[in-house]
Amino acid sequence: MTRKPKYQELEERVEALEKEVAESRRTKHELSVVYDALNSSMSGVIITNLDGRITYVNAAFLRMFEHEDKAAVLGENAATLFATATVKRFSDVKAIIDEKKGETEEFAAQRKDGTTFPVEVSSSNVSDDKGNIVGRIASFIDIAGRKQAEEALRESEQRYRHITHATTDYIYSVRMEDGRPVETIHGPTCVAVTGYTEEDFKGNPNLWIQMVHKEDRKSVEKQAVQILSGAKVEPIEHRIFRKDGVMRWIRNQFVPQYDSQGSLLSYDGLIRDIHEQKLAEEALRESEKNTVPWSKTL
């Protein structure tokens, strides 16, 4: 004869069921929040199973890859999202994630129509409540615009280099970190103007100011302080002593480079030897001094 459960046992069972229902509701709510967050994300997001088959995609992913419906990609191997060259490097998304787990990597992705575009992919494993890996999640950022901007910047910098090299006798570059100069690189033509080689400047960090005429050092130091403080810096003309002891006039102009936050990344010093120009100006002044005004000859 089967024993009937006692009232207390029934209460315990009911209480356990209520807890399960509450836990289920909470889990559903948490999942709903997660899925809402994924769907509202600006990044394209996919989730795959351990075989690399896509089990979830968000709205941003569909827009990025130009798919109208999730049904077109669910169940597909995630390797189909990448261009041929990427698929050859990695047999599937699992290989991508295993090699660059938790990191961000750039790949060539492939849209529905076969056109390719650069993406930044970050990925990680998905685990169940027991810690077992049950799938993988990856986010995609379309970086085509950024790549175009970077290419435009490179072209602009190249044009700048061509112009400055055509109008400058030599260039030195100062790299900044945390607002301080940490490295100065002198171009190879520095020896033609100063007599000092790149190795001379590397071996003596203070050579840049030591070779300046004592009467001009304050203005040169002031110019250096201004560029570091973010102030507008005008070109200055000053004298230096070459390695062979010969004095020369030079023109020193700074060209700063800033990051997107306005912090100084580096600056170039454009050096032009103006010694002959200065001699000509001095000769003209002397000539004007010795010239008798025409009116006084009358």
Short mmCIF file of C-alpha atoms in Angstrom, two decimals:
data_model
loop_
_atom_site.label_atom_id
_atom_site.label_comp_id
_atom_site.label_asym_id
_atom_site.label_seq_id
_atom_site.Cartn_x
_atom_site.Cartn_y
_atom_site.Cartn_z
CA MET A 1 0.00 0.00 0.00
CA THR A 2 1.43 3.38 -1.07
CA ARG A 3 2.07 5.83 1.74
CA LYS A 4 0.36 9.18 1.32
CA PRO A 5 2.66 12.15 1.71
CA LYS A 6 2.19 14.01 4.90
CA TYR A 7 1.00 17.60 4.91
CA GLN A 8 4.49 18.84 5.86
CA GLU A 9 6.03 16.96 2.92
CA LEU A 10 3.48 18.50 0.57
CA GLU A 11 4.32 21.93 1.90
CA GLU A 12 8.04 21.30 1.31
CA ARG A 13 7.37 20.12 -2.25
CA VAL A 14 5.20 23.15 -2.98
CA GLU A 15 7.88 25.43 -1.53
CA ALA A 16 10.55 23.75 -3.68
CA LEU A 17 8.39 24.12 -6.79
CA GLU A 18 7.77 27.78 -6.02
CA LYS A 19 11.53 28.31 -5.71
CA GLU A 20 12.09 26.56 -9.04
CA VAL A 21 9.45 28.71 -10.70
CA ALA A 22 10.93 31.87 -9.17
CA GLU A 23 14.42 30.83 -10.29
CA SER A 24 13.12 30.07 -13.77
CA ARG A 25 11.44 33.47 -13.99
CA ARG A 26 14.58 35.22 -12.80
CA THR A 27 16.69 33.30 -15.31
CA LYS A 28 14.26 34.18 -18.11
CA HIS A 29 14.37 37.83 -17.04
CA GLU A 30 18.18 37.84 -16.97
CA LEU A 31 18.30 36.19 -20.40
CA SER A 32 15.79 38.73 -21.68
CA VAL A 33 17.99 41.58 -20.42
CA VAL A 34 21.06 39.99 -22.03
CA TYR A 35 19.32 39.47 -25.37
CA ASP A 36 17.92 43.02 -25.31
CA ALA A 37 21.44 44.33 -24.68
CA LEU A 38 22.86 42.22 -27.51
CA ASN A 39 20.15 43.33 -29.91
CA SER A 40 20.64 46.99 -29.09
CA SER A 41 24.43 46.75 -29.44
CA MET A 42 26.06 48.76 -32.22
CA SER A 43 28.48 45.88 -32.76
CA GLY A 44 27.53 42.81 -34.75
CA VAL A 45 27.28 39.84 -32.38
CA ILE A 46 27.11 36.11 -33.11
CA ILE A 47 26.98 33.05 -30.88
CA THR A 48 28.11 29.66 -32.18
CA ASN A 49 28.03 26.13 -30.84
CA LEU A 50 31.18 24.07 -30.44
CA ASP A 51 31.01 23.00 -34.09
CA GLY A 52 31.18 26.61 -35.21
CA ARG A 53 27.54 26.68 -36.31
CA ILE A 54 25.78 30.01 -35.77
CA THR A 55 23.00 29.84 -33.17
CA TYR A 56 22.36 33.56 -32.65
CA VAL A 57 22.91 36.86 -34.47
CA ASN A 58 21.82 40.34 -33.45
CA ALA A 59 20.25 43.10 -35.54
CA ALA A 60 23.53 44.99 -35.99
CA PHE A 61 25.12 41.86 -37.46
CA LEU A 62 22.33 41.51 -40.02
CA ARG A 63 22.77 45.15 -41.08
CA MET A 64 26.56 44.85 -41.24
CA PHE A 65 26.52 41.71 -43.38
CA GLU A 66 23.44 42.87 -45.34
CA HIS A 67 21.17 39.93 -44.47
CA GLU A 68 17.42 40.52 -44.30
CA ASP A 69 16.58 37.57 -42.06
CA LYS A 70 18.28 35.56 -39.33
CA ALA A 71 17.14 32.37 -41.02
CA ALA A 72 19.70 32.97 -43.78
CA VAL A 73 22.62 32.56 -41.37
CA LEU A 74 21.41 30.48 -38.42
CA GLY A 75 22.93 27.01 -38.65
CA GLU A 76 25.64 28.15 -41.07
CA ASN A 77 29.31 27.69 -40.29
CA ALA A 78 30.76 30.97 -39.05
CA ALA A 79 33.74 30.50 -41.38
CA THR A 80 31.45 31.66 -44.23
CA LEU A 81 31.50 35.15 -42.71
CA PHE A 82 35.15 35.63 -43.62
CA ALA A 83 36.91 36.28 -46.91
CA THR A 84 38.72 33.42 -48.62
CA ALA A 85 42.15 34.54 -47.39
CA THR A 86 40.93 34.49 -43.78
CA VAL A 87 39.28 31.08 -44.16
CA LYS A 88 42.56 29.72 -45.52
CA ARG A 89 44.40 31.03 -42.45
CA PHE A 90 41.85 29.54 -40.06
CA SER A 91 39.65 26.56 -40.79
CA ASP A 92 36.77 27.88 -38.67
CA VAL A 93 35.86 30.42 -36.02
CA LYS A 94 36.98 28.02 -33.29
CA ALA A 95 40.54 28.28 -34.58
CA ILE A 96 40.29 32.06 -34.63
CA ILE A 97 39.07 32.21 -31.05
CA ASP A 98 41.49 29.58 -29.77
CA GLU A 99 44.44 31.43 -31.29
CA LYS A 100 43.40 34.95 -30.20
CA LYS A 101 41.24 34.15 -27.18
CA GLY A 102 40.08 37.28 -25.37
CA GLU A 103 41.96 39.54 -27.78
CA THR A 104 40.93 41.73 -30.67
CA GLU A 105 42.04 40.90 -34.19
CA GLU A 106 41.40 42.35 -37.64
CA PHE A 107 39.97 40.19 -40.42
CA ALA A 108 38.47 40.59 -43.87
CA ALA A 109 34.75 39.80 -43.60
CA GLN A 110 32.42 38.92 -46.47
CA ARG A 111 28.93 40.32 -46.99
CA LYS A 112 25.98 38.47 -48.46
CA ASP A 113 26.79 39.81 -51.95
CA GLY A 114 30.40 38.62 -51.73
CA THR A 115 32.01 42.02 -51.20
CA THR A 116 34.61 42.19 -48.44
CA PHE A 117 35.23 44.76 -45.73
CA PRO A 118 37.61 45.00 -42.75
CA VAL A 119 36.29 44.10 -39.31
CA GLU A 120 37.65 44.04 -35.80
CA VAL A 121 36.68 40.80 -34.04
CA SER A 122 36.79 40.13 -30.31
CA SER A 123 35.67 36.78 -28.98
CA SER A 124 35.42 34.54 -25.94
CA ASN A 125 34.04 31.20 -24.81
CA VAL A 126 30.49 30.70 -23.53
CA SER A 127 30.21 28.39 -20.48
CA ASP A 128 27.25 26.81 -18.71
CA ASP A 129 26.62 27.07 -14.97
CA LYS A 130 29.01 24.15 -14.38
CA GLY A 131 31.86 25.82 -16.21
CA ASN A 132 31.67 23.64 -19.31
CA ILE A 133 32.32 25.40 -22.60
CA VAL A 134 29.16 25.15 -24.68
CA GLY A 135 29.81 27.69 -27.40
CA ARG A 136 31.50 30.90 -28.42
CA ILE A 137 30.49 34.52 -28.74
CA ALA A 138 32.13 37.05 -31.06
CA SER A 139 31.53 40.74 -31.73
CA PHE A 140 32.25 42.44 -35.04
CA ILE A 141 33.04 46.13 -35.62
CA ASP A 142 33.10 47.48 -39.17
CA ILE A 143 36.37 49.43 -39.40
CA ALA A 144 36.21 50.36 -43.09
CA GLY A 145 35.73 54.05 -42.23
CA ARG A 146 38.63 53.98 -39.81
CA LYS A 147 40.85 52.28 -42.38
CA GLN A 148 39.99 54.94 -44.96
CA ALA A 149 40.78 57.69 -42.45
CA GLU A 150 44.09 56.03 -41.58
CA GLU A 151 45.00 55.76 -45.26
CA ALA A 152 44.09 59.41 -45.84
CA LEU A 153 46.24 60.35 -42.84
CA ARG A 154 49.19 58.32 -44.19
CA GLU A 155 48.89 60.03 -47.56
CA SER A 156 48.68 63.43 -45.89
CA GLU A 157 51.75 62.67 -43.77
CA GLN A 158 53.62 61.50 -46.86
CA ARG A 159 52.79 64.74 -48.69
CA TYR A 160 53.90 66.68 -45.63
CA ARG A 161 57.21 64.79 -45.58
CA HIS A 162 57.81 65.48 -49.27
CA ILE A 163 57.14 69.19 -48.79
CA THR A 164 59.22 69.57 -45.65
CA HIS A 165 62.15 67.64 -47.09
CA ALA A 166 62.04 69.88 -50.16
CA THR A 167 62.08 73.07 -48.07
CA THR A 168 64.17 71.96 -45.07
CA ASP A 169 67.83 71.11 -44.68
CA TYR A 170 67.16 68.53 -41.97
CA ILE A 171 64.43 67.32 -39.63
CA TYR A 172 64.52 65.97 -36.11
CA SER A 173 61.53 64.31 -34.44
CA VAL A 174 60.72 64.27 -30.73
CA ARG A 175 58.43 61.53 -29.40
CA MET A 176 56.33 62.24 -26.31
CA GLU A 177 55.00 60.04 -23.50
CA ASP A 178 52.88 61.36 -20.62
CA GLY A 179 53.72 64.93 -21.61
CA ARG A 180 57.48 64.37 -21.57
CA PRO A 181 59.96 64.01 -24.43
CA VAL A 182 61.33 60.45 -24.37
CA GLU A 183 63.13 60.09 -27.69
CA THR A 184 64.67 62.40 -30.29
CA ILE A 185 65.57 61.15 -33.74
CA HIS A 186 67.75 63.32 -35.97
CA GLY A 187 67.58 62.86 -39.72
CA PRO A 188 70.76 61.76 -41.51
CA THR A 189 71.23 65.20 -43.12
CA CYS A 190 71.87 66.73 -39.67
CA VAL A 191 75.58 66.27 -40.30
CA ALA A 192 75.48 68.63 -43.30
CA VAL A 193 74.16 71.48 -41.17
CA THR A 194 75.69 70.83 -37.74
CA GLY A 195 78.68 68.62 -38.46
CA TYR A 196 77.30 66.21 -35.87
CA THR A 197 76.04 62.74 -36.82
CA GLU A 198 72.91 60.96 -35.61
CA GLU A 199 75.17 58.94 -33.30
CA ASP A 200 76.62 62.15 -31.82
CA PHE A 201 73.13 63.34 -30.87
CA LYS A 202 72.21 59.91 -29.47
CA GLY A 203 75.36 59.83 -27.37
CA ASN A 204 74.80 63.30 -25.90
CA PRO A 205 71.13 64.14 -25.09
CA ASN A 206 72.09 67.76 -24.31
CA LEU A 207 73.94 68.38 -27.55
CA TRP A 208 70.90 70.14 -29.05
CA ILE A 209 71.29 73.03 -26.59
CA GLN A 210 75.04 72.85 -26.04
CA MET A 211 75.75 73.63 -29.70
CA VAL A 212 73.55 76.76 -29.53
CA HIS A 213 75.32 80.13 -29.17
CA LYS A 214 75.20 81.18 -25.50
CA GLU A 215 73.42 84.44 -26.37
CA ASP A 216 70.63 82.49 -28.10
CA ARG A 217 70.06 79.67 -25.63
CA LYS A 218 67.28 81.40 -23.69
CA SER A 219 65.15 81.86 -26.80
CA VAL A 220 65.75 78.23 -27.86
CA GLU A 221 64.85 76.92 -24.39
CA LYS A 222 61.74 79.14 -24.34
CA GLN A 223 60.65 77.68 -27.69
CA ALA A 224 61.02 74.13 -26.27
CA VAL A 225 58.97 75.02 -23.17
CA GLN A 226 56.22 76.52 -25.33
CA ILE A 227 55.78 73.42 -27.50
CA LEU A 228 55.56 71.19 -24.41
CA SER A 229 52.96 73.46 -22.79
CA GLY A 230 50.72 73.39 -25.86
CA ALA A 231 51.24 77.06 -26.69
CA LYS A 232 51.52 78.31 -30.26
CA VAL A 233 55.18 78.35 -31.21
CA GLU A 234 56.66 80.71 -33.77
CA PRO A 235 59.80 79.85 -35.75
CA ILE A 236 63.01 81.36 -34.38
CA GLU A 237 66.38 82.16 -35.90
CA HIS A 238 69.48 81.49 -33.87
CA ARG A 239 73.14 80.63 -34.07
CA ILE A 240 74.84 77.29 -33.54
CA PHE A 241 78.44 76.16 -33.51
CA ARG A 242 79.12 73.26 -35.82
CA LYS A 243 81.28 70.36 -34.67
CA ASP A 244 84.25 72.00 -36.43
CA GLY A 245 83.71 75.19 -34.40
CA VAL A 246 82.27 77.25 -37.26
CA MET A 247 79.27 79.41 -36.32
CA ARG A 248 76.14 79.16 -38.49
CA TRP A 249 72.72 80.78 -38.46
CA ILE A 250 69.73 78.42 -38.64
CA ARG A 251 65.94 78.73 -38.65
CA ASN A 252 64.14 76.38 -36.26
CA GLN A 253 60.42 75.68 -36.73
CA PHE A 254 58.26 73.23 -34.77
CA VAL A 255 55.41 71.19 -36.28
CA PRO A 256 53.38 69.40 -33.55
CA GLN A 257 51.29 66.23 -33.94
CA TYR A 258 48.36 65.68 -31.57
CA ASP A 259 46.07 62.73 -30.82
CA SER A 260 42.26 62.87 -30.99
CA GLN A 261 42.14 64.17 -27.40
CA GLY A 262 44.51 67.05 -28.19
CA SER A 263 47.50 65.58 -26.36
CA LEU A 264 50.92 66.14 -27.90
CA LEU A 265 52.17 62.89 -29.43
CA SER A 266 55.33 64.24 -31.04
CA TYR A 267 56.74 67.22 -32.84
CA ASP A 268 59.12 67.76 -35.73
CA GLY A 269 61.84 70.36 -35.74
CA LEU A 270 62.41 71.74 -39.23
CA ILE A 271 65.94 73.12 -39.53
CA ARG A 272 67.05 75.41 -42.35
CA ASP A 273 70.55 76.77 -42.74
CA ILE A 274 70.08 80.54 -43.29
CA HIS A 275 73.69 81.58 -42.75
CA GLU A 276 74.24 82.87 -46.29
CA GLN A 277 70.94 84.75 -46.10
CA LYS A 278 72.04 86.39 -42.81
CA LEU A 279 75.39 87.38 -44.32
CA ALA A 280 73.61 88.91 -47.30
CA GLU A 281 71.24 90.84 -45.01
CA GLU A 282 74.18 92.12 -42.95
CA ALA A 283 76.06 93.15 -46.10
CA LEU A 284 72.97 95.03 -47.29
CA ARG A 285 72.66 96.87 -43.99
CA GLU A 286 76.32 97.86 -44.10
CA SER A 287 75.90 99.01 -47.68
CA GLU A 288 72.91 101.14 -46.73
CA LYS A 289 74.90 102.70 -43.88
CA ASN A 290 77.70 103.70 -46.23
CA THR A 291 75.42 104.97 -48.96
CA VAL A 292 75.07 108.76 -49.04
CA PRO A 293 71.39 109.71 -49.45
CA TRP A 294 70.74 111.19 -52.91
CA SER A 295 69.15 114.32 -51.40
CA LYS A 296 72.39 115.17 -49.56
CA THR A 297 74.36 115.30 -52.79
CA LEU A 298 72.34 118.23 -54.04
#
